[in-house]
Structure formats: structure tokens, C-alpha cells
């Protein structure tokens, strides 16, 4: 059986070698947008060990964090999409990968005309710990006995607090391309919590990874070749969605799922998926007399806060839910009803979000609303109401 740290050592060893020389077996072919590849040196493009393209979902001006950035391909593509106003941070734990990425960063910057990419050394399940800072400290105070081991542990904790590798609430979009599966099973929960921590409220994760259609048996997980080859550390397709839910994300959806498996091992299919998840449903609930109507097409829906809504009915929602629904990924599914008399946030009462209640139209209009108004000329202009 490979131990947890053993798995990480095997992964590091395999990717150190793959940074130096291209390894074909690690690659699940992806068509990246060719216009962005022109600015990237061949050395980087050749060492493509991805399984999808999270850069397709990025926008100008965003701050992006790429988990397991390898030789930097996704970071260099992202750099061009987010532009000079945006920023890209790649994190990887393998020195040889970081060396190739850092050496090529100034070349890409020269080609695109600006520099907005940084590469940092860390483990993606512990995004607060800067491994280069820790390395430096340990050179001065090496671990030689139990006491210095405990002191190093304390030092690591201090570094996490005082000089975090990636600060809390600092990132617009966390992306990753074929890396989450490589993190040992016991640390996967912490990995999703770390993604949640570093995202700002309203930020999102766009993760491309290999998933399995069935649980992977332990013997397969213990096979170093299958583990480090992005196979047997895969979460199930159900498990990856649950992991996001458990970490507090909302609006989780599968953006892409390859129909054909990349590989099938002992009858278990392993394929690439791209999953998106949002941070920001946490916070207080206030009553501002707003309502929403689920447009369909399903007869009813259930959101990540357990609001269950039937198609076509008018529901009372708190100000927070109302504003979440007005943005991606929800807005196209709802009609929004503002009250005729707005309730200022400063005067709003707490709203009980633990149950879903219907909202009578009188609550939107006011209990004594009794107006009679001529036909709206905007609606029936030119005789057409359609
Ligand atoms: C399959 S490669 C993918 C590289 C890159 N994303 C790409 O698209 O080519 C996996 C990368 O993740 C890094 N990696 C694996 N586990 C990691 C961890 N726990 N923390 C940080 N980096 C990790 C490896 O060093 C390697 O560069």
C-alpha cells in the first residue's frame, strides 16, 4: 500500500520527470484556442498534461488562481484573456515544473506586451503555506531532532497566518486542469475548503478533472502508476459535485462531460468533466418584500439553501437570495418581482430562510393597492401584444 505522503512523493517524482521530458501517457488530448497558443513557447505547450480547458470560462480583468499549474500553459492562456488589468497566479509543488513555468513567463510577457503571471510553490490542499518561505527558514534552522521538528511545525503555522501563499477572499476564479485527482483522498475535503477560502464572495471555481463512473477500489488507489497517472485518485462524477456542496458552494453545474471515457480500467470508466461552482450564499437574510417566479422548464427546483419552488408560482425570498438569483448561473431561470414601495436595506427585518413561502401579489403591491391604470402603450404598441 502507498502511504499518503508516499502518494505525494510518487506524484512529485513523476511530474518532475515529465517537466524535463514530455510524457505521452499523462495527456488527454485537448484543443486549446490556437490564437492564445501563438504567444506560448513550444517547450510549455509540449508538456501539456491537462484534460480540459478551464480558460474558456474566464473574463477580462479577473484575478485567476490555477491549481497545479505545471509548466504554465493554462496560466499563459489566462493571462491573455484577463488582459493587463487582470492577474494570474499558478501554484505547483514540483520544483521542476515551476522552473519551466518561471523561465518561460518573461518570454510570454514579451510576446503579449505585459506581465501579469506569477508562479508560487505550494500544495493545493494547503494554499496558505508558502513552501519557498518555509524552505528558506529551514535552511537557517534545519530539522535535526523532535524539538526542531515541532518548532518547524509552529513556524509553518505562523507563515500561514502572517504570509499566506494565497490570501483569503482574494481570487475571482480558481481554475485547475487535471490536478485535483492527484491529491490524496484524506486531504480532498481540505482541498475543497481551501478553494472556498481563497475565493472572494461572488467568485467561482472552474475545475477540469478526471472523474470515474464508479467508486475506485483501494487496490487500484494503491497502484502508484494509476494514481500518479491521473486515474485512480479520481472522485466519482457524483463525488465531485458533493465535494463542492460540502465545502459550502452553490449553483454547481457540469459545464462539460466527455461522452467517451479517456481510459477504462477493470470496467471503470474515467473521463474528463468541467465543473463550475460559486461562493457567496453565506450571510444574513433580510426581508425586502421581493419575490421570484421560477420560469421552468422543470415542474419544480430545489436550490442549495433548500428553497423548493414550483414552476410559475410567486415565492418570497430574502434580499440575499434575490440578488444571487439575478446573477449566473440562475438569472435565466427566474422572473423577478420588486415591491412597488422599496424597503431600504437599513430598515429591513430579518427573513426566515429555513422555509419557502409563497408571496401574495398584494405583498408586492401593498395591502391597500387599488389602482386602475390605462393600457400600457409599451405593451400593445402598434396593435401587437406579443
Ligand atoms: C497532470 S499535471 C497538470 C499540469 C497542468 N495543469 C496542465 O494542464 O498541463 C499535474 C500537476 O499538478 C502538480 N501537483 C500535483 N499534486 C499537487 C499538489 N498536491 N499540490 C500542488 N501541485 C500538485 C504536479 O506537480 C503537476 O505539475
Coordinates of C-alpha atoms and ligand atoms in Angstrom, one line a residue:
X1 CA 0.0 0.0 0.0
X2 CA 1.3 3.5 -0.8
X3 CA 1.1 5.8 2.2
X4 CA -0.4 9.3 1.9
X5 CA 2.9 11.1 1.8
X6 CA 4.1 8.2 -0.4
X7 CA 1.5 9.1 -2.9
X8 CA 2.6 12.7 -2.9
X9 CA 6.2 11.7 -3.3
X10 CA 5.3 9.4 -6.3
X11 CA 3.3 12.3 -7.9
X12 CA 6.2 14.8 -7.3
X13 CA 8.7 12.3 -8.8
X14 CA 6.6 11.6 -11.9
X15 CA 5.9 15.2 -12.6
X16 CA 9.5 16.3 -12.0
X17 CA 10.5 13.8 -14.8
X18 CA 7.6 15.0 -17.0
X19 CA 8.7 18.6 -16.7
X20 CA 12.0 17.6 -18.2
X21 CA 10.8 15.3 -20.9
X22 CA 7.3 15.1 -22.4
X23 CA 5.3 12.1 -21.1
X24 CA 2.6 11.0 -23.6
X25 CA 0.6 8.8 -21.2
X26 CA -0.3 11.7 -19.0
X27 CA -2.1 13.6 -21.6
X28 CA -5.8 13.5 -22.5
X29 CA -5.9 15.5 -25.8
X30 CA -7.4 19.0 -25.6
X31 CA -7.9 21.6 -28.3
X32 CA -6.9 24.9 -26.8
X33 CA -7.8 28.1 -28.6
X34 CA -5.0 28.4 -31.1
X35 CA -4.9 32.2 -31.1
X36 CA -3.6 32.0 -27.5
X37 CA -1.0 29.3 -28.1
X38 CA 0.9 31.5 -30.5
X39 CA 2.4 33.5 -27.6
X40 CA 3.5 30.4 -25.7
X41 CA 6.9 28.7 -26.2
X42 CA 6.7 25.1 -27.6
X43 CA 8.5 23.8 -24.5
X44 CA 5.4 24.7 -22.5
X45 CA 2.8 23.5 -25.0
X46 CA 4.5 20.2 -25.4
X47 CA 4.3 19.5 -21.7
X48 CA 0.5 19.6 -21.7
X49 CA -0.8 17.2 -19.0
X50 CA -4.3 18.6 -18.9
X51 CA -7.7 17.1 -19.6
X52 CA -9.9 20.1 -20.4
X53 CA -9.8 23.9 -20.9
X54 CA -11.0 26.0 -17.9
X55 CA -9.7 29.1 -19.7
X56 CA -12.8 29.1 -21.9
X57 CA -14.8 30.4 -18.9
X58 CA -12.6 33.3 -17.9
X59 CA -13.3 37.0 -18.5
X60 CA -11.3 40.2 -18.9
X61 CA -10.0 41.8 -15.7
X62 CA -10.3 38.8 -13.4
X63 CA -7.8 37.5 -10.8
X64 CA -7.3 33.8 -11.5
X65 CA -5.6 31.1 -9.5
X66 CA -4.5 27.9 -11.3
X67 CA -4.1 24.9 -9.1
X68 CA -1.3 22.6 -10.2
X69 CA -0.1 24.9 -12.9
X70 CA 2.6 22.6 -14.3
X71 CA 4.7 24.3 -16.9
X72 CA 2.2 27.2 -17.1
X73 CA 0.1 26.6 -20.2
X74 CA -3.3 27.5 -18.7
X75 CA -1.8 30.5 -16.8
X76 CA -0.3 31.8 -20.0
X77 CA -3.6 31.4 -21.9
X78 CA -5.5 33.0 -19.0
X79 CA -3.0 35.9 -18.9
X80 CA -4.2 36.9 -22.4
X81 CA -7.9 36.5 -21.6
X82 CA -7.9 38.5 -18.4
X83 CA -5.6 41.1 -20.0
X84 CA -3.3 43.7 -18.4
X85 CA -5.9 44.6 -15.8
X86 CA -6.2 41.0 -14.7
X87 CA -3.8 38.8 -12.8
X88 CA -2.9 35.1 -12.8
X89 CA -1.3 33.1 -10.1
X90 CA -0.1 29.5 -10.7
X91 CA 0.6 27.2 -7.8
X92 CA 2.5 23.9 -8.1
X93 CA 4.5 21.8 -5.6
X94 CA 7.1 20.4 -8.1
X95 CA 10.3 22.5 -8.5
X96 CA 11.0 21.2 -12.0
X97 CA 7.5 22.3 -13.2
X98 CA 8.0 25.7 -11.6
X99 CA 11.4 26.1 -13.1
X100 CA 10.0 25.7 -16.7
X101 CA 7.0 27.9 -16.0
X102 CA 9.1 30.7 -14.4
X103 CA 11.7 30.6 -17.2
X104 CA 9.0 31.0 -19.8
X105 CA 7.0 33.7 -18.1
X106 CA 9.2 36.7 -19.3
X107 CA 9.1 35.3 -22.9
X108 CA 5.3 35.2 -22.8
X109 CA 5.2 38.6 -21.3
X110 CA 7.3 40.0 -24.1
X111 CA 5.0 38.4 -26.7
X112 CA 1.8 39.7 -25.2
X113 CA 3.2 43.1 -24.1
X114 CA 2.6 42.9 -20.4
X115 CA 3.4 40.8 -17.4
X116 CA 0.6 39.6 -15.2
X117 CA 1.5 36.0 -14.2
X118 CA 3.3 34.7 -11.1
X119 CA 4.2 31.2 -10.1
X120 CA 4.2 30.2 -6.4
X121 CA 5.3 27.0 -4.7
X122 CA 2.7 25.3 -2.5
X123 CA 0.5 22.3 -2.1
X124 CA -3.0 23.0 -3.3
X125 CA -4.6 21.4 -0.3
X126 CA -2.7 23.9 1.9
X127 CA -2.8 27.2 -0.1
X128 CA -1.8 29.2 2.9
X129 CA 1.7 27.7 3.3
X130 CA 4.4 29.2 1.1
X131 CA 6.8 26.3 0.6
X132 CA 9.6 28.6 -0.6
X133 CA 9.4 30.7 2.6
X134 CA 9.4 27.5 4.7
X135 CA 12.4 26.2 2.7
X136 CA 14.3 29.4 3.4
X137 CA 13.6 29.3 7.1
X138 CA 14.5 25.6 7.4
X139 CA 17.9 26.3 5.8
X140 CA 18.7 28.6 8.7
X141 CA 17.1 26.3 11.3
X142 CA 17.2 22.7 9.9
X143 CA 15.2 19.9 11.5
X144 CA 17.6 17.7 13.4
X145 CA 15.5 16.3 16.3
X146 CA 12.0 16.2 17.7
X147 CA 12.2 19.6 19.2
X148 CA 13.3 21.3 15.9
X149 CA 10.5 19.3 14.1
X150 CA 7.9 20.7 16.5
X151 CA 9.4 24.2 16.1
X152 CA 9.2 23.9 12.3
X153 CA 5.5 22.9 12.7
X154 CA 4.9 26.1 14.7
X155 CA 6.8 28.1 12.2
X156 CA 4.7 26.7 9.3
X157 CA 1.6 27.8 11.2
X158 CA 3.0 31.3 11.7
X159 CA 3.8 31.6 8.0
X160 CA 0.3 30.5 7.1
X161 CA -1.1 33.4 9.2
X162 CA 1.4 36.1 8.6
X163 CA 2.5 35.5 5.0
X164 CA -0.2 33.3 3.3
X165 CA 0.8 31.9 -0.1
X166 CA -2.8 32.8 -1.3
X167 CA -4.8 35.2 0.9
X168 CA -8.4 34.6 2.0
X169 CA -11.1 36.1 -0.2
X170 CA -8.6 37.3 -2.8
X171 CA -9.4 35.4 -6.0
X172 CA -12.2 35.8 -8.6
X173 CA -11.8 32.4 -10.3
X174 CA -10.0 29.3 -9.2
X175 CA -9.2 27.0 -12.2
X176 CA -7.5 23.7 -12.4
X177 CA -6.7 21.3 -15.2
X178 CA -6.3 17.6 -14.2
X179 CA -4.8 18.0 -10.8
X180 CA -7.4 17.6 -8.0
X181 CA -7.4 13.8 -8.6
X182 CA -3.7 13.7 -7.6
X183 CA -4.4 15.0 -4.0
X184 CA -4.6 12.1 -1.6
X185 CA -8.1 11.1 -0.5
X186 CA -7.8 12.2 3.1
X187 CA -6.8 15.7 2.0
X188 CA -9.6 16.1 -0.6
X189 CA -12.0 17.7 1.8
X190 CA -9.4 20.2 2.9
X191 CA -8.6 20.9 -0.7
X192 CA -12.2 22.0 -1.5
X193 CA -12.3 24.1 1.7
X194 CA -9.1 25.8 0.6
X195 CA -10.6 26.6 -2.8
X196 CA -13.6 28.1 -0.9
X197 CA -11.3 30.1 1.4
X198 CA -9.3 31.9 -1.2
X199 CA -12.3 32.8 -3.4
X200 CA -13.8 36.2 -2.8
X201 CA -17.6 36.3 -2.1
X202 CA -19.2 36.0 -5.6
X203 CA -16.2 34.2 -7.0
X204 CA -16.3 30.8 -8.7
X205 CA -14.3 27.7 -9.3
X206 CA -14.0 26.1 -12.8
X207 CA -12.3 22.8 -12.5
X208 CA -11.4 20.3 -15.3
X209 CA -10.6 16.9 -13.9
X210 CA -10.9 13.2 -14.5
X211 CA -13.8 11.5 -12.7
X212 CA -14.9 7.9 -12.5
X213 CA -18.3 6.4 -13.1
X214 CA -17.9 4.0 -10.1
X215 CA -16.1 4.1 -6.8
X216 CA -12.4 3.2 -7.4
X217 CA -11.4 0.1 -5.3
X218 CA -8.5 0.5 -2.8
X219 CA -6.2 -1.9 -4.7
X220 CA -6.4 0.5 -7.7
X221 CA -5.8 3.5 -5.5
X222 CA -2.7 1.8 -4.1
X223 CA -1.2 1.4 -7.6
X224 CA 1.4 4.2 -7.9
X225 CA 1.3 4.2 -11.7
X226 CA -2.5 4.5 -11.8
X227 CA -2.6 7.1 -9.0
X228 CA 0.1 9.4 -10.5
X229 CA -1.3 8.9 -14.0
X230 CA -4.5 10.8 -13.0
X231 CA -6.6 7.7 -12.9
X232 CA -7.2 6.1 -9.5
X233 CA -7.3 9.2 -7.4
X234 CA -10.4 10.4 -9.3
X235 CA -13.5 11.3 -7.5
X236 CA -16.7 9.8 -8.8
X237 CA -18.8 12.1 -11.0
X238 CA -21.3 12.3 -8.1
X239 CA -18.5 12.8 -5.6
X240 CA -17.0 15.9 -7.2
X241 CA -20.4 17.7 -7.1
X242 CA -20.9 16.6 -3.4
X243 CA -17.4 17.8 -2.5
X244 CA -18.3 21.3 -3.7
X245 CA -21.6 21.2 -1.9
X246 CA -19.9 20.1 1.4
X247 CA -17.5 23.0 1.2
X248 CA -20.4 25.5 1.0
X249 CA -20.5 26.2 -2.7
X250 CA -23.8 26.9 -4.6
X251 CA -25.0 26.9 -8.2
X252 CA -22.8 23.9 -9.0
X253 CA -23.1 22.6 -12.6
X254 CA -21.4 20.4 -15.0
X255 CA -20.3 22.6 -17.9
X256 CA -18.8 19.8 -20.0
X257 CA -18.7 16.0 -19.7
X258 CA -16.8 13.9 -22.3
X259 CA -19.1 11.2 -23.7
X260 CA -16.1 8.9 -24.4
X261 CA -14.0 7.7 -21.5
X262 CA -10.4 8.8 -21.6
X263 CA -9.5 5.3 -20.2
X264 CA -11.4 2.3 -18.9
X265 CA -9.6 0.2 -16.2
X266 CA -11.2 -3.0 -14.9
X267 CA -14.5 -1.9 -16.2
X268 CA -14.5 1.5 -14.6
X269 CA -14.7 4.5 -16.9
X270 CA -12.5 7.5 -16.4
X271 CA -13.5 10.7 -18.3
X272 CA -12.9 14.4 -18.2
X273 CA -15.5 16.8 -16.8
X274 CA -15.6 20.5 -16.3
X275 CA -17.5 21.7 -13.2
X276 CA -18.3 25.2 -12.1
X277 CA -19.3 26.2 -8.5
X278 CA -19.9 29.6 -6.9
X279 CA -19.0 31.0 -3.5
X280 CA -21.3 33.5 -1.7
X281 CA -24.6 32.1 -0.4
X282 CA -23.5 32.6 3.2
X283 CA -24.7 35.7 5.1
X284 CA -27.7 37.2 6.8
X285 CA -31.2 37.1 5.3
X286 CA -33.4 40.3 5.2
X287 CA -37.0 40.9 4.1
X288 CA -37.4 43.5 1.4
X289 CA -40.7 42.1 0.0
X290 CA -39.0 40.8 -3.1
X291 CA -40.4 37.8 -5.0
X292 CA -39.3 35.4 -7.7
X293 CA -41.1 33.1 -10.1
X294 CA -39.4 30.0 -11.4
X295 CA -39.9 30.0 -15.2
X296 CA -39.4 26.3 -15.8
X297 CA -39.0 24.0 -17.8
X298 CA -38.9 21.6 -14.8
X299 CA -42.0 21.3 -12.7
X300 CA -40.0 22.2 -9.6
X301 CA -36.5 23.0 -8.5
X302 CA -34.5 22.9 -5.2
X303 CA -31.6 25.3 -4.6
X304 CA -28.5 24.9 -2.4
X305 CA -30.3 26.6 0.5
X306 CA -33.2 24.1 0.3
X307 CA -35.7 26.5 -1.3
X308 CA -38.1 24.3 -3.3
X309 CA -40.1 26.2 -5.9
X310 CA -42.7 25.1 -8.3
X311 CA -42.8 26.4 -11.9
X312 CA -44.9 29.6 -12.4
X313 CA -45.6 30.4 -8.7
X314 CA -44.5 33.5 -6.9
X315 CA -42.2 32.9 -3.9
X316 CA -41.0 35.2 -1.2
X317 CA -37.2 35.4 -1.0
X318 CA -34.7 37.2 1.2
X319 CA -32.6 40.0 -0.3
X320 CA -29.6 37.7 -0.5
X321 CA -31.3 35.0 -2.5
X322 CA -33.0 37.6 -4.7
X323 CA -29.5 39.0 -5.6
X324 CA -28.0 35.6 -6.1
X325 CA -30.7 34.6 -8.5
X326 CA -30.2 37.8 -10.5
X327 CA -26.7 36.6 -11.4
X328 CA -25.1 33.5 -13.1
X329 CA -25.9 30.7 -13.0
X330 CA -29.6 31.4 -12.1
X331 CA -30.8 34.5 -13.8
X332 CA -32.2 33.0 -17.0
X333 CA -34.5 30.7 -14.9
X334 CA -36.3 33.3 -12.9
X335 CA -38.7 36.3 -13.2
X336 CA -38.0 39.0 -10.6
X337 CA -40.8 40.9 -8.8
X338 CA -39.7 44.1 -7.0
X339 CA -42.2 45.6 -4.5
X340 CA -43.9 48.8 -5.6
X341 CA -42.6 50.5 -2.5
X342 CA -38.9 49.5 -1.9
X343 CA -37.8 48.6 1.6
X344 CA -34.4 50.1 2.3
X345 CA -31.8 47.6 3.5
X346 CA -31.2 49.6 6.6
X347 CA -34.9 49.2 7.6
X348 CA -35.3 45.6 6.5
X349 CA -36.4 43.0 9.1
X350 CA -34.7 39.5 9.4
X351 CA -36.1 36.9 6.9
X352 CA -36.6 33.3 7.9
X353 CA -34.8 31.4 5.0
X354 CA -35.4 28.0 6.6
X355 CA -38.7 27.5 4.8
X356 CA -40.0 28.5 1.4
X357 CA -43.2 30.5 1.3
X358 CA -45.4 31.9 -1.4
X359 CA -45.7 35.6 -1.8
X360 CA -49.2 37.0 -2.4
X361 CA -49.2 39.8 -5.1
X362 CA -50.7 42.1 -2.5
X363 CA -47.4 41.9 -0.6
X364 CA -45.5 43.1 -3.7
X365 CA -48.0 45.9 -4.4
X366 CA -49.1 46.9 -0.9
X367 CA -52.2 45.7 1.0
X368 CA -54.3 48.7 0.1
X369 CA -53.2 48.9 -3.6
X370 CA -56.4 49.7 -5.6
X371 CA -55.2 51.5 -8.7
X372 CA -56.9 51.4 -12.2
X373 CA -54.5 52.3 -15.0
X374 CA -55.0 52.6 -18.7
X375 CA -53.5 50.0 -21.1
X376 CA -49.7 50.2 -21.1
X377 CA -48.8 51.7 -24.5
X378 CA -45.4 50.0 -24.4
X379 CA -47.1 46.6 -24.3
X380 CA -49.7 47.0 -27.1
X381 CA -47.7 49.4 -29.3
X382 CA -48.8 49.0 -33.0
X383 CA -51.6 46.6 -32.0
X384 CA -49.2 43.8 -31.1
X385 CA -49.0 42.4 -27.6
X386 CA -46.5 39.6 -28.5
Ligands
LIG1 C1 -1.4 16.3 -14.6 S1 -0.3 17.6 -14.3 C2 -1.3 19.0 -14.9 C3 -0.5 20.2 -15.2 C4 -1.2 21.4 -15.8 N1 -2.4 21.7 -15.0 C5 -1.5 21.1 -17.3 O1 -2.7 21.4 -17.6 O2 -0.6 20.7 -18.0 C6 -0.4 17.8 -12.5 C7 0.4 19.0 -11.9 O3 -0.1 19.2 -10.6 C8 1.0 19.3 -9.7 N2 0.5 18.7 -8.4 C9 0.1 17.5 -8.2 N3 -0.4 17.4 -6.9 C10 -0.2 18.6 -6.4 C11 -0.4 19.2 -5.1 N4 -1.0 18.5 -4.1 N5 -0.1 20.5 -4.9 C12 0.4 21.2 -5.8 N6 0.7 20.8 -7.1 C13 0.4 19.5 -7.3 C14 2.1 18.4 -10.4 O4 3.4 18.9 -9.9 C15 1.9 18.7 -11.9 O5 2.6 19.9 -12.3

